[in-house]
Amino acid sequence: MTASIPPVGAQRVRGRRLRTRYDWSAYLYLIPALGFYLVFLVRPVVESLWISLFDWDGITPASWVGTDNLVSVLTDPAIWNALGHSLVFIVFYAIIPIALALFVVAILARVKVRGLVFFRAALFVPYILSSVVVAIAWRWIYALDGPLNAVLRAIGLGSFARAWLGDFNTALPAVGFIGTWVMFGLAFVLFISGLQNIPLELFEAARIDGAGMFREFFSVTLPSLRGEMRVALVLMITAALRNFDIVWNTTAGGPGSSTTVPSYFIYQEAFTIHQVGRASAIAVLMTIFILCVIGLVMWLIRDRSDSVRVRGTR
Amino acid sequence: MRTSRSEQLLGYAVLIIGVLMALTPFISIVLLAITPKSERTSGFSLPKSPTFDNFVTAWTQGGFGQALISSAVVAFAVVVGAVLLSVLAGYAFATMRFWGKTLLAGFLLIGLVMPYEGLIVPLYYLLGSLHLLNTYWALILPQIATSVSLGIFWMRTAYANVPGSLLEAARIDGASRRAILWKVYLPISLPAVGTLATLLFLFTWNEFLMPLVLVAQNPSVQTAPLALSFFAGNTRNFDPSVTAAAAVIVAIPIIIVYAILQRRFISGIVSGAVKE
């Protein structure tokens, strides 16, 4: 959070700050944005909570059912199954890309690379493409007569060839890997910019001490990337738990229910089978879950005075 | 700096593998799209006689001309609307003292992390009751609302970097609040405004869930990703080359914008994320 600029003369008399003179015209500047925010964001969020307490088909009058919807969602094996898939996606969307990006950054911390701007731009391309384009590209990669199987056949592993997205055993990891592909660029871009903010003296000091690649990584690079790590985890875990676009456009939850996700049920229940109350209950629970996970990540990787700690580890 | 030659080579090797991995899926659908049906083999191969027929077929069958226009209209309106509102509200946050400021900032923070799934169902019924479903407004109004949180924090940070001496000078000259915003703060923060606009453009252009729920029934309002999703769904069992061509058509505009504004995209994502 950045401090606001003190009004001219604020520091002149300290006592004056106590009986603050409010600037009522501030609200004129705030109202347009807040109006949109209240009507189209806050109101629907609150309404989600409210609707989740009713049995409603979206047309006829709703009837109050209290927490029945929440209970029915929480006792529904299909929802837990979908949540399990979401947790698998966290591995593919967050853990693997972050680990890979850290590996690359650990190497780049020790060498000077020409054309980093180009590499960075190219690696980031997957993140800027529309998820629908991404899904279609990967549908082709994974297709029975697609490039992946062609490569397998070419190197003599043709027996592994299959329709990757249509196979009960491979559909979930295949969808998950798309997330790895998308998120690697984001992790890389975040970490490389963090790396450039680490004072060079830290690396020099580590090298004078004779630190190898591993020592240097764990005592200098990794601790300094704390902030970037937190951001990456928040963005990627949120994307994993929210995953709808990629699933919808690759497997639509199938085969069977092997790649269903909670947001898929929200859409289905609300707009296909018109169980609006139950859809809202899933939405509410999912939102609470995501906010809790974000809170947990922020708390686990909370700010300490990084630089001091790093210097302390010599 | 003492590092070994082998580490240097390892660095390049890893980066090159990464770039190949990053670009392969897109290149493979480009290849698929320019390969004529008769020549299609499985996997990668450069076509001997590349064709644009698949693009023509996709363009005429999928209505992508209209979809790209819709995407542009929605993205433009959301970016202009959200940036304007953020420029105003961020100014109040950065320079004025008002009741409930901290509370309001916390309140806006929710919008940064709120998953759209948490509001999409009531949003559908709200827009239905306003008779706005399947119109541009159904996409523009909510996406302005979901963009202003980021926008306000973004602009507040940008304004906080304006030197206090400039503000003082303007005040001594007797400039009004409004004049100081338009003549001092905004011109200085134009680069930040540009980056914010780029980010919001990217997010709006690629948004999928909102169009799917809010404008699915009106082909003349469908955005490019939604039209592509329907097109790919409908033609799943027909010709993959045409689907690939459609995907390339939808990807091209954002790739062109990215090629031009690449630094801005990346610095925007990085600073936007880290500031959060």
Short mmCIF file of C-alpha atoms in Angstrom, two decimals, chain B residues 52-69 224 227-228 231 241-253:
data_model
loop_
_atom_site.label_atom_id
_atom_site.label_comp_id
_atom_site.label_asym_id
_atom_site.label_seq_id
_atom_site.Cartn_x
_atom_site.Cartn_y
_atom_site.Cartn_z
CA PHE B 52 -5.48 -20.47 -47.26
CA ASP B 53 -8.70 -22.29 -48.10
CA ASN B 54 -9.19 -23.40 -44.52
CA PHE B 55 -9.09 -19.77 -43.38
CA VAL B 56 -11.67 -18.80 -45.96
CA THR B 57 -13.93 -21.67 -44.90
CA ALA B 58 -13.57 -20.85 -41.22
CA TRP B 59 -14.13 -17.15 -41.81
CA THR B 60 -17.31 -17.62 -43.82
CA GLN B 61 -18.79 -20.43 -41.73
CA GLY B 62 -17.89 -19.16 -38.28
CA GLY B 63 -18.87 -15.50 -38.59
CA PHE B 64 -15.52 -14.44 -37.19
CA GLY B 65 -15.63 -11.03 -38.83
CA GLN B 66 -18.58 -10.10 -36.65
CA ALA B 67 -17.06 -11.83 -33.61
CA LEU B 68 -13.82 -9.89 -33.88
CA ILE B 69 -15.78 -6.65 -34.20
CA ALA B 224 -14.25 -14.03 -30.70
CA ALA B 227 -17.61 -17.83 -31.32
CA LEU B 228 -14.49 -19.97 -31.62
CA PHE B 231 -17.46 -23.24 -33.88
CA SER B 241 -7.80 -27.97 -40.27
CA VAL B 242 -10.73 -25.57 -40.44
CA THR B 243 -10.98 -25.47 -36.63
CA ALA B 244 -7.26 -24.77 -36.48
CA ALA B 245 -7.64 -21.96 -39.00
CA ALA B 246 -10.44 -20.49 -36.88
CA ALA B 247 -8.23 -20.61 -33.78
CA VAL B 248 -5.44 -18.84 -35.65
CA ILE B 249 -7.87 -16.14 -36.84
CA VAL B 250 -8.95 -15.50 -33.25
CA ALA B 251 -5.37 -15.51 -31.95
CA ILE B 252 -3.87 -13.20 -34.58
CA PRO B 253 -5.17 -9.83 -33.27
#
